Tab-separated table of N, CA and C in Angstrom:
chain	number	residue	atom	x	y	z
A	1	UNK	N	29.055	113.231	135.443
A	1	UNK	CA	28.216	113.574	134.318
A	1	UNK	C	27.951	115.067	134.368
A	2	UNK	N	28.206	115.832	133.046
A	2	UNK	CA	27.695	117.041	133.265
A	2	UNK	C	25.726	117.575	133.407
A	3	UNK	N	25.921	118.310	133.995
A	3	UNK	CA	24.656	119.233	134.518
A	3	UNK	C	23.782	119.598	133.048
A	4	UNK	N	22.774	119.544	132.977
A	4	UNK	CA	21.983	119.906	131.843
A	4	UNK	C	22.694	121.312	131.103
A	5	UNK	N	22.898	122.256	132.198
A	5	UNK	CA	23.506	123.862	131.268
A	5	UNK	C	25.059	123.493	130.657
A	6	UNK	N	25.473	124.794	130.299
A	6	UNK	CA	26.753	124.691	129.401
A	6	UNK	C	27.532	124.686	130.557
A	7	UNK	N	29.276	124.350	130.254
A	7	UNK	CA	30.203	124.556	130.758
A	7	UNK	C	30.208	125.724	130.659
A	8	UNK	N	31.156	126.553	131.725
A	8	UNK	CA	31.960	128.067	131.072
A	8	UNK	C	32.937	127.641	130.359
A	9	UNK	N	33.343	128.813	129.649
A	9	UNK	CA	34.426	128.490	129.129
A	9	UNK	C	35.593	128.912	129.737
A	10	UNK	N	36.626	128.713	129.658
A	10	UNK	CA	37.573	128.664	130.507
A	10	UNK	C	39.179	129.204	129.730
A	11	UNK	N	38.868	130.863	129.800
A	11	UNK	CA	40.320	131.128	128.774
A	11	UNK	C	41.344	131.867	129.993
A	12	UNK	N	42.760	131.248	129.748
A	12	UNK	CA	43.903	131.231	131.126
A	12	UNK	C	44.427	132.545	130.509
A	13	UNK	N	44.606	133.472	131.613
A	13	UNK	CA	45.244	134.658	131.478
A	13	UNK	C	46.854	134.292	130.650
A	14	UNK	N	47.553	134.850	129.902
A	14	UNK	CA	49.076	134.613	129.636
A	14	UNK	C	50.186	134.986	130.618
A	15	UNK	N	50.932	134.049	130.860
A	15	UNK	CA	51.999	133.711	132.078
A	15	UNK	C	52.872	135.328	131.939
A	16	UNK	N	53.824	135.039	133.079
A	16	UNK	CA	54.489	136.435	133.290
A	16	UNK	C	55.462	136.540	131.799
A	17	UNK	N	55.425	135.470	131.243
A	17	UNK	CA	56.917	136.064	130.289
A	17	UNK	C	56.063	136.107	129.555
A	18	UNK	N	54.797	135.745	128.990
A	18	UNK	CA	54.365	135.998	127.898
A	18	UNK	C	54.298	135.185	126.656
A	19	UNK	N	55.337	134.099	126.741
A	19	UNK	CA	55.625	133.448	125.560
A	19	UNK	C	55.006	131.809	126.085
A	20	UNK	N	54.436	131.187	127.322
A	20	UNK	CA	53.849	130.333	127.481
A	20	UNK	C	52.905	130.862	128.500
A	21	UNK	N	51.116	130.264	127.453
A	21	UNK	CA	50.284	130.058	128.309
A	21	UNK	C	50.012	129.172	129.748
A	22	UNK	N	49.080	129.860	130.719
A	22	UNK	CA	49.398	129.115	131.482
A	22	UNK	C	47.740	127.881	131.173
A	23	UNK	N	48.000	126.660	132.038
A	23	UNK	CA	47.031	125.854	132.328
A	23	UNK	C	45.735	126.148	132.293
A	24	UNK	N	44.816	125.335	132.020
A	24	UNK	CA	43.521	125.464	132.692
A	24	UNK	C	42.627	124.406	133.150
A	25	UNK	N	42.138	124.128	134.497
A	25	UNK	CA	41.365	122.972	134.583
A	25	UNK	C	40.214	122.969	133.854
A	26	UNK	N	40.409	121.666	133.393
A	26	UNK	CA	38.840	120.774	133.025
A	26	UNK	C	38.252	120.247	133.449
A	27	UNK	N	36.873	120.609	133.274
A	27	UNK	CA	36.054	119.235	134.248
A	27	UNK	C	35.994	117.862	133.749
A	28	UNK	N	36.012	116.844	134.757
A	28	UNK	CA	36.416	115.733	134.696
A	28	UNK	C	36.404	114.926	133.274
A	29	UNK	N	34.763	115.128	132.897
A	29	UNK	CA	34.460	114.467	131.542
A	29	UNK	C	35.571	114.769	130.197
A	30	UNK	N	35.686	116.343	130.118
A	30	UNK	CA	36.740	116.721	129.408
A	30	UNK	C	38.168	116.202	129.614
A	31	UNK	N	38.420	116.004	131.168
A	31	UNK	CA	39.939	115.960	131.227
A	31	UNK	C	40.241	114.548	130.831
A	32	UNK	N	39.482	113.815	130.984
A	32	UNK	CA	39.567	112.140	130.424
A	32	UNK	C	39.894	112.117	128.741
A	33	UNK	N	39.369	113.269	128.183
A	33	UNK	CA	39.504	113.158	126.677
A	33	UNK	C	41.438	113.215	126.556
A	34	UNK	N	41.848	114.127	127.126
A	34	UNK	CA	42.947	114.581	127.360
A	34	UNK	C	43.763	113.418	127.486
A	35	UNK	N	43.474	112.760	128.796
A	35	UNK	CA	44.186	111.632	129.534
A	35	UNK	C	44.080	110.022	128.929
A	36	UNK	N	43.075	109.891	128.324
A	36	UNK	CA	42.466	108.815	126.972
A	36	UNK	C	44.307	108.933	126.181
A	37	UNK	N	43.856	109.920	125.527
A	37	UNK	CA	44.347	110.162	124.434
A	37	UNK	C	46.145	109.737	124.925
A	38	UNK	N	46.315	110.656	125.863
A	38	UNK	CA	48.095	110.001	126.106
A	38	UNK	C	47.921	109.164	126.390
A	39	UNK	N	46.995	107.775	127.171
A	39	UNK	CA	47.583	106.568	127.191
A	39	UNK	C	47.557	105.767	126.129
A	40	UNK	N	46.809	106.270	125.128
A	40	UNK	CA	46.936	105.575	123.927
A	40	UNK	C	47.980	105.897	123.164
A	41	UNK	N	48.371	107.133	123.416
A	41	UNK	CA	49.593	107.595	121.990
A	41	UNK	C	50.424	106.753	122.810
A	42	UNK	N	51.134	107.346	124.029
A	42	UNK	CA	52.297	106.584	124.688
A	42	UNK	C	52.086	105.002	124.576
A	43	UNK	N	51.125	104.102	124.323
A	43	UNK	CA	51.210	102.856	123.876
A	43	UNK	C	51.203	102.419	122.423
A	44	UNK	N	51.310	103.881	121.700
A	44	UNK	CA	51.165	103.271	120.390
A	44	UNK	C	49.992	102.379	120.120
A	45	UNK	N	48.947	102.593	120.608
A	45	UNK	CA	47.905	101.651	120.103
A	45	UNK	C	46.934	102.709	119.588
A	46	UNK	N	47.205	102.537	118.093
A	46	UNK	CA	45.931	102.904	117.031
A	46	UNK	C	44.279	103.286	117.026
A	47	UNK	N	44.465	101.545	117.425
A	47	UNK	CA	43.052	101.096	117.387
A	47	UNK	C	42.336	102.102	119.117
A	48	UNK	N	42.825	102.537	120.009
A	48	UNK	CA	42.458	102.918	121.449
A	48	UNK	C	42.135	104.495	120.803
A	49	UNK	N	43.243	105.193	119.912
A	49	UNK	CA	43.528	106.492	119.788
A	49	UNK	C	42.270	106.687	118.453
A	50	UNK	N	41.723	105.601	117.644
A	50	UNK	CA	40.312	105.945	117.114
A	50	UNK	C	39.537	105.596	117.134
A	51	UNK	N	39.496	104.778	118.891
A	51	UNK	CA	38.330	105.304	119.426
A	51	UNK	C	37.698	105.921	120.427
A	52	UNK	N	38.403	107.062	120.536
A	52	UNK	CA	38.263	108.626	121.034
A	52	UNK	C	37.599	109.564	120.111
A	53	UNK	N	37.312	109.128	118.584
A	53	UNK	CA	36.936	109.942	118.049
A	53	UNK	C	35.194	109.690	117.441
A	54	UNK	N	34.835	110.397	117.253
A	54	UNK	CA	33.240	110.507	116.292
A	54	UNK	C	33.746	109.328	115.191
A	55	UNK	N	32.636	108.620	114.933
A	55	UNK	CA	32.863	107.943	113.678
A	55	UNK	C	33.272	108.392	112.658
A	56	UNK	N	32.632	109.550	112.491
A	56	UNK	CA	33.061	110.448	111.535
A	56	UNK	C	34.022	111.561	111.467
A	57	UNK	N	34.900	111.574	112.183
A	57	UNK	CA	35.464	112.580	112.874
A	57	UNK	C	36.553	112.706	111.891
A	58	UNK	N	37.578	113.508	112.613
A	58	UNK	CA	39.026	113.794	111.257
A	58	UNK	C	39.889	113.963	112.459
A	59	UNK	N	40.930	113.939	111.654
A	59	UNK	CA	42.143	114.244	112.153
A	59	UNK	C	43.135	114.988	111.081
A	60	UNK	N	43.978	116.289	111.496
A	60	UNK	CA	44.465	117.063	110.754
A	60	UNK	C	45.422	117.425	111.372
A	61	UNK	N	46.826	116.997	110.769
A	61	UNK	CA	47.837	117.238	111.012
A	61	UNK	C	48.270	117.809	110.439
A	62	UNK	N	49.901	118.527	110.782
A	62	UNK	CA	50.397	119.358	109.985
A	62	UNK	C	51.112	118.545	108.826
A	63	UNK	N	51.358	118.956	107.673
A	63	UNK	CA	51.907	118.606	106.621
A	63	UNK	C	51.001	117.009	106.251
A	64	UNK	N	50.131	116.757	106.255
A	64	UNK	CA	49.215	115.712	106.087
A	64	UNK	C	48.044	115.858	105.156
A	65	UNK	N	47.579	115.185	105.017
A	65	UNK	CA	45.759	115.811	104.331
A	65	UNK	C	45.131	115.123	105.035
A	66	UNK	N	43.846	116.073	105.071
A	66	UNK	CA	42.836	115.363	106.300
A	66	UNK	C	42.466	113.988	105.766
A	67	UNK	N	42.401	113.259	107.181
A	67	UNK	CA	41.798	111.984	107.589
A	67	UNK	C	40.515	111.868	108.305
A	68	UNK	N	39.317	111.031	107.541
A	68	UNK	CA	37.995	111.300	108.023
A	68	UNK	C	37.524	109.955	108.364
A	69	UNK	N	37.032	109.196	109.356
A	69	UNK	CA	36.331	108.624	109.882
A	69	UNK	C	37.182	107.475	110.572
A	70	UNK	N	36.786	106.990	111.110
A	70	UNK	CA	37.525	105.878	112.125
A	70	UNK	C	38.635	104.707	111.670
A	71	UNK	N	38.308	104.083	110.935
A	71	UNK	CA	39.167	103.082	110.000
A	71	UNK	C	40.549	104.155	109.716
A	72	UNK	N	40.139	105.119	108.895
A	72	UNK	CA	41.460	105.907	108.272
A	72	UNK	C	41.929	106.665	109.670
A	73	UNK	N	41.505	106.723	110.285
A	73	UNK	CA	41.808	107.292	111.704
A	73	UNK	C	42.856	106.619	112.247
A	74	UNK	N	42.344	105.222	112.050
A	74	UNK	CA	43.591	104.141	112.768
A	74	UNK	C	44.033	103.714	112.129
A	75	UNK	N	44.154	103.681	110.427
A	75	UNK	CA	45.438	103.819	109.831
A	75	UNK	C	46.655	104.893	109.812
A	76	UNK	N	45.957	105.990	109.923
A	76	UNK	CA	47.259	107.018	110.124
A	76	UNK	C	47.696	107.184	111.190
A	77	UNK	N	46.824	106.656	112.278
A	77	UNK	CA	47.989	106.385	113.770
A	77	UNK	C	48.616	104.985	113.654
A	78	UNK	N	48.526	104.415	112.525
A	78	UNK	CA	49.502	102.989	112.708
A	78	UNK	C	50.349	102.960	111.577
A	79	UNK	N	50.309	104.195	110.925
A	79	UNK	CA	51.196	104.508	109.965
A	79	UNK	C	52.219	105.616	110.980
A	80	UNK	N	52.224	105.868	112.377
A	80	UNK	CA	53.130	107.168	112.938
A	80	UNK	C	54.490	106.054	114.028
A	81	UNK	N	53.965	104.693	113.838
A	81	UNK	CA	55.017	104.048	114.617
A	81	UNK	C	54.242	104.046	116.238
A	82	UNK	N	55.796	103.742	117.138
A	82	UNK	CA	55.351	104.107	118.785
A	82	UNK	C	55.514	105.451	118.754
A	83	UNK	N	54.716	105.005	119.616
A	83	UNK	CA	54.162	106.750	120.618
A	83	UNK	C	54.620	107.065	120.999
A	84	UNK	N	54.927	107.747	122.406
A	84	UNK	CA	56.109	108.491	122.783
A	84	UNK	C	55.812	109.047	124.672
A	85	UNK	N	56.228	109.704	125.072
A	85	UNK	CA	55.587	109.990	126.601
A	85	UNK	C	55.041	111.805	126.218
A	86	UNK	N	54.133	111.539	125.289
A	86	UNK	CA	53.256	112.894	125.325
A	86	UNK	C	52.426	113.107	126.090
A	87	UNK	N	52.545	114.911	126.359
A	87	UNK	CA	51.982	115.788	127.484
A	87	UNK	C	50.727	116.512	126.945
A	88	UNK	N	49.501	116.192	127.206
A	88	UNK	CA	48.798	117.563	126.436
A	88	UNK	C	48.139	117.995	127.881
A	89	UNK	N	48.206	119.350	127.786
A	89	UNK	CA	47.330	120.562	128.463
A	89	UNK	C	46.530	121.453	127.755
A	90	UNK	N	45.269	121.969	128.847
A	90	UNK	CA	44.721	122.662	128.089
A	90	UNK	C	44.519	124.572	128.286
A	91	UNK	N	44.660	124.778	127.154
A	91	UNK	CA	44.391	126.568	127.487
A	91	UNK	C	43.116	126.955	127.367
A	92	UNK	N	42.223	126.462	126.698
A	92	UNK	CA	41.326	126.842	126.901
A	92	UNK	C	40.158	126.138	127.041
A	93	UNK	N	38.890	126.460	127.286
A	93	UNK	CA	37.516	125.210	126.807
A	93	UNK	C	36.417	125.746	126.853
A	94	UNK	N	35.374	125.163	126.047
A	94	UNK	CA	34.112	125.273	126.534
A	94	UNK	C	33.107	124.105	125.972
A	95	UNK	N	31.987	123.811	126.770
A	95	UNK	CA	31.233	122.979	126.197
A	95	UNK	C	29.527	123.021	126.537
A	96	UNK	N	28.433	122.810	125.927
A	96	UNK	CA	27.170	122.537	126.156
A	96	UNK	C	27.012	121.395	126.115
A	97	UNK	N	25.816	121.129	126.433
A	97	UNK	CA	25.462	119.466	126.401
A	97	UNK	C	26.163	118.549	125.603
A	98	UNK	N	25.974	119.167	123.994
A	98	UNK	CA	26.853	117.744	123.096
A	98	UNK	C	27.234	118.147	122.453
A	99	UNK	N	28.384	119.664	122.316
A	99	UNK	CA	29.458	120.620	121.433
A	99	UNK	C	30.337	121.083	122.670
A	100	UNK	N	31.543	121.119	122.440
A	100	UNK	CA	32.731	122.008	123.025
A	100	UNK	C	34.247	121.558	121.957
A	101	UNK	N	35.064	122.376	122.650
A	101	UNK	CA	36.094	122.374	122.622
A	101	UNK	C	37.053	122.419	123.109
A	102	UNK	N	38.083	122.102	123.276
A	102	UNK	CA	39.595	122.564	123.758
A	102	UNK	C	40.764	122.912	123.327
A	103	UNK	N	41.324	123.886	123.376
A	103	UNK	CA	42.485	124.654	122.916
A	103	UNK	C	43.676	123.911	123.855
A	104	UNK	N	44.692	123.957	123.159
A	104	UNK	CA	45.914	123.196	124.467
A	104	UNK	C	47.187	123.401	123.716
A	105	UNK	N	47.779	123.045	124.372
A	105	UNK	CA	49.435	122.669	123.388
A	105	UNK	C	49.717	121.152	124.282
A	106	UNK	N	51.231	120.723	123.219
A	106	UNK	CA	51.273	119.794	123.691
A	106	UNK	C	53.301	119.509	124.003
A	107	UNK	N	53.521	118.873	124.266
A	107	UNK	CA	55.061	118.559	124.516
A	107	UNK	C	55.415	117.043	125.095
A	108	UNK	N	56.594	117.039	124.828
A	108	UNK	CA	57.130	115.186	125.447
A	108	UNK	C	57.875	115.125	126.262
A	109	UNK	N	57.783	114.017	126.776
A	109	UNK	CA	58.663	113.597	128.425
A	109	UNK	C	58.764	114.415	129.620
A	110	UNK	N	60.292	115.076	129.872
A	110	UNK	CA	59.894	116.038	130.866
A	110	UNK	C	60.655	117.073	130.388
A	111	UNK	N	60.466	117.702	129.249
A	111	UNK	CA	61.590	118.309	128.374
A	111	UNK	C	60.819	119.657	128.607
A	112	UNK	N	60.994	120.837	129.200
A	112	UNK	CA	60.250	121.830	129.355
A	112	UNK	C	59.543	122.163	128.474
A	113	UNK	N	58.694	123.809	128.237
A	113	UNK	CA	58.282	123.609	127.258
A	113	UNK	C	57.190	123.266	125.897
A	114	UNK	N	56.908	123.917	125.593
A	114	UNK	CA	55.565	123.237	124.543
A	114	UNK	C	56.120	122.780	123.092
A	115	UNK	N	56.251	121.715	122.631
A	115	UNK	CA	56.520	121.670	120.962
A	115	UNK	C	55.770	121.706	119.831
A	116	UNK	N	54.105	121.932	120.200
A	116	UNK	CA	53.162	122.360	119.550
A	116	UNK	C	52.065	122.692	120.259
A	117	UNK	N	50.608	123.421	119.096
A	117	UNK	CA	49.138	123.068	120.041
A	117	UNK	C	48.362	122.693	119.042
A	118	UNK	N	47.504	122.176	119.402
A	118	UNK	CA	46.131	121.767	118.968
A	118	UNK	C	44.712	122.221	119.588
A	119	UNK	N	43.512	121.870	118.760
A	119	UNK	CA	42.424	122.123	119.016
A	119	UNK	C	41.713	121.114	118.789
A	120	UNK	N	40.293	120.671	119.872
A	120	UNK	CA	39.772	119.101	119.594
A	120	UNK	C	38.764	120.136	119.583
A	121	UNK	N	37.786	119.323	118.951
A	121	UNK	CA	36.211	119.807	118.694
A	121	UNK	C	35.305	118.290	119.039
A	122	UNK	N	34.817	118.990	119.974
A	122	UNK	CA	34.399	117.080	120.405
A	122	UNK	C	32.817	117.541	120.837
A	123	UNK	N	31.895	116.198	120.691
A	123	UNK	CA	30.854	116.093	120.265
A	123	UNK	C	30.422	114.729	121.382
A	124	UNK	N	28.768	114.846	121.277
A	124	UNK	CA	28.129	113.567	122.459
A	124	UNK	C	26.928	113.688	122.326
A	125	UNK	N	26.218	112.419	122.463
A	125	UNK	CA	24.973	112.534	122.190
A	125	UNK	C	24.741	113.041	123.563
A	126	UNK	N	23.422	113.258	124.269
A	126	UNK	CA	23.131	113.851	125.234
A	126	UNK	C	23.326	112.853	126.411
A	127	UNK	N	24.485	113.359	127.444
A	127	UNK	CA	24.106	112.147	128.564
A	127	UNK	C	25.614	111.237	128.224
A	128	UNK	N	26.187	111.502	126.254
A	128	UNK	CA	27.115	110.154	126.637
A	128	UNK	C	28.305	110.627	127.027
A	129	UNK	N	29.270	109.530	126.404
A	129	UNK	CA	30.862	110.232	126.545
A	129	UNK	C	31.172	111.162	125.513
A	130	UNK	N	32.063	112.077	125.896
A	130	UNK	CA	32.286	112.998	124.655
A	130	UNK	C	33.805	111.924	123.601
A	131	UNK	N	33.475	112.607	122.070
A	131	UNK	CA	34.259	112.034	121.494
A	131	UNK	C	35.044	113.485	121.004
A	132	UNK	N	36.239	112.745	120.396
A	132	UNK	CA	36.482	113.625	119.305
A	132	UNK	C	35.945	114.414	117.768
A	133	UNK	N	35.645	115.116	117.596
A	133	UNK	CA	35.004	115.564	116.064
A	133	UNK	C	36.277	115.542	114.985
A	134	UNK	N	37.010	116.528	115.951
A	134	UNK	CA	38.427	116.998	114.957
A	134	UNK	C	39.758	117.405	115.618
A	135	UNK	N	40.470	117.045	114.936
A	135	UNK	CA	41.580	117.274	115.963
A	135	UNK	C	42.798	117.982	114.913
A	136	UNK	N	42.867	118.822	115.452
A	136	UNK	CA	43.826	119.810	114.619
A	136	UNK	C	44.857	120.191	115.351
A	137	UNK	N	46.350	120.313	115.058
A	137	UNK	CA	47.718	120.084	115.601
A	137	UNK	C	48.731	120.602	114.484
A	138	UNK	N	49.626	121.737	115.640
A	138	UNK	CA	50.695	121.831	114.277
A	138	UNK	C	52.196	122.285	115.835
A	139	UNK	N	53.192	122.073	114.950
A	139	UNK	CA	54.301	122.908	115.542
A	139	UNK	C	54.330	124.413	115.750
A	140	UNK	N	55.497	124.604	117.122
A	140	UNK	CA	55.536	125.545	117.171
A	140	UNK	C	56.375	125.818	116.444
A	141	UNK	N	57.493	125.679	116.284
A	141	UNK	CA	58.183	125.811	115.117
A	141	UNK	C	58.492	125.517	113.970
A	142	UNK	N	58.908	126.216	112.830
A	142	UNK	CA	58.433	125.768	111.526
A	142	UNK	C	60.006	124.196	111.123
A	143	UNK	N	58.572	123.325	110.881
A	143	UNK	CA	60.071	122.156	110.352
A	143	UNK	C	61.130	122.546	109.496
A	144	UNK	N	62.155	122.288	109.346
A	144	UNK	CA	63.482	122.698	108.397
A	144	UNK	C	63.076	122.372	106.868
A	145	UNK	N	63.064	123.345	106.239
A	145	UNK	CA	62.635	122.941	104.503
A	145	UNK	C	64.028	122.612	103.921
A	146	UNK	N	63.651	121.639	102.984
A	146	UNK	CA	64.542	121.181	102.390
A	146	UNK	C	64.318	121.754	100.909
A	147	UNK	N	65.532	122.366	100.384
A	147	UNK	CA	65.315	123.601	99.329
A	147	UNK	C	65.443	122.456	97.921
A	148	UNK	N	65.006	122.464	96.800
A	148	UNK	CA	64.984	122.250	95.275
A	148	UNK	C	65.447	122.949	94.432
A	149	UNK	N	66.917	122.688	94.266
A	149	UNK	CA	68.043	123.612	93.302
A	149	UNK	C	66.906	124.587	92.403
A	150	UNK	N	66.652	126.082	92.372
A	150	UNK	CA	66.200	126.869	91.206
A	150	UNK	C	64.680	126.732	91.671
A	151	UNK	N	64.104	126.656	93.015
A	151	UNK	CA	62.981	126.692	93.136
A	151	UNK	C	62.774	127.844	94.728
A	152	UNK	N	62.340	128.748	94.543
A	152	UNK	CA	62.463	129.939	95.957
A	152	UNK	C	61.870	129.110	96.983
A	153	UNK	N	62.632	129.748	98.339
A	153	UNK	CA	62.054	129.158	99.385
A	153	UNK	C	61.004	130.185	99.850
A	154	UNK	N	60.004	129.675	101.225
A	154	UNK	CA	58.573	130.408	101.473
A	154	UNK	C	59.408	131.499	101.781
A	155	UNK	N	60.277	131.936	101.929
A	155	UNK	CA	60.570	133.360	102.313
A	155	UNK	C	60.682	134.121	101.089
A	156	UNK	N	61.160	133.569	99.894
A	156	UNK	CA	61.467	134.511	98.522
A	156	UNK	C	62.976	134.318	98.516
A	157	UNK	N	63.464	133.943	99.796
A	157	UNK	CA	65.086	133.974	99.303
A	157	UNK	C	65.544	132.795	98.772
A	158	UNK	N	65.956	132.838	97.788
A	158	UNK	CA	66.096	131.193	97.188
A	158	UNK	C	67.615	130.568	97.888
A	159	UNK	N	68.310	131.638	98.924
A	159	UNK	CA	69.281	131.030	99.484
A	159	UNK	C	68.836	130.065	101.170
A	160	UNK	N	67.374	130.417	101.707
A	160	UNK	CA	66.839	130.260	102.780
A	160	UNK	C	66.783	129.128	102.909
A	161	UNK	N	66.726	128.250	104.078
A	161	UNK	CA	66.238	126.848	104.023
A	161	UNK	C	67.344	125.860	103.571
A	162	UNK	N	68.552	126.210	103.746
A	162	UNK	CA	69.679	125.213	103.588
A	162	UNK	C	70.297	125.072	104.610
């Protein structure tokens, strides 16, 4: 259980190449949010993955529109299929009694590497478990657009994206 004061926050210097952050430990309460969460995605179970979150909470994915409260929570994780052997770590954190956050990226199996990050905003009454508030996630790289004869792609080149 955490201590009446705040967590520190916890931001990881950037690794020697520069292009991946490194780790950062969490304290326990936090790292369970983390570890929750992959045994539920990797089982594909919905119903486990919303309820990690605030009743009211969201979820915001990339190319999606936000999803707000628990029910629609575990419809759009039972609208994504099985899960998969996802990795999340975190880069950064901080928390007080019943507000923090965590910064992280995330990746699958043992494939080096990060293939996106996210940010949770998680919330607790005083004393409980922390939940999720919001959970925001995108790629690191941009998905392949699929171009519409006579319509420009995000670059302006209407030849881009084929």
């Amino acid at each position: 259980m955490l201590a009446a004061g705040p967590l520190s926050a916890q931001n990881a210097p950037e690794s020697a190449t520069g292009s991946e952050l490194a780790d950062v430990a969490l304290p326990p309460q936090l790292d369970r949010v983390l570890r929750d969460y992959e045994r539920a995605w990797r089982a594909g179970d919905a119903a486990a993955l919303a309820s990690l979150f605030a009743e009211d909470g969201f979820v915001l994915q990339s190319n999606h529109p936000p999803v707000r409260g628990r029910p629609a929570i575990q419809a759009a994780y039972e609208g994504q299929g099985e899960g998969g052997p996802l990795r999340l770590r975190a880069l950064a954190f901080a928390a007080t009694d019943t507000v923090g956050y965590i910064i992280g990226a995330y990746g699958y199996g043992s494939k080096p590497g990060d293939t996106g990050k996210f940010t949770l905003t998680l919330r607790r009454t005083p004393g409980g478990p922390w939940l999720i508030f919001s959970d925001m996630d995108n790629l690191n790289a941009s998905p392949r657009q699929r171009s519409i004869p006579g319509t420009p792609s995000p670059t302006g080149d209407p030849a881009a994206g084929h």
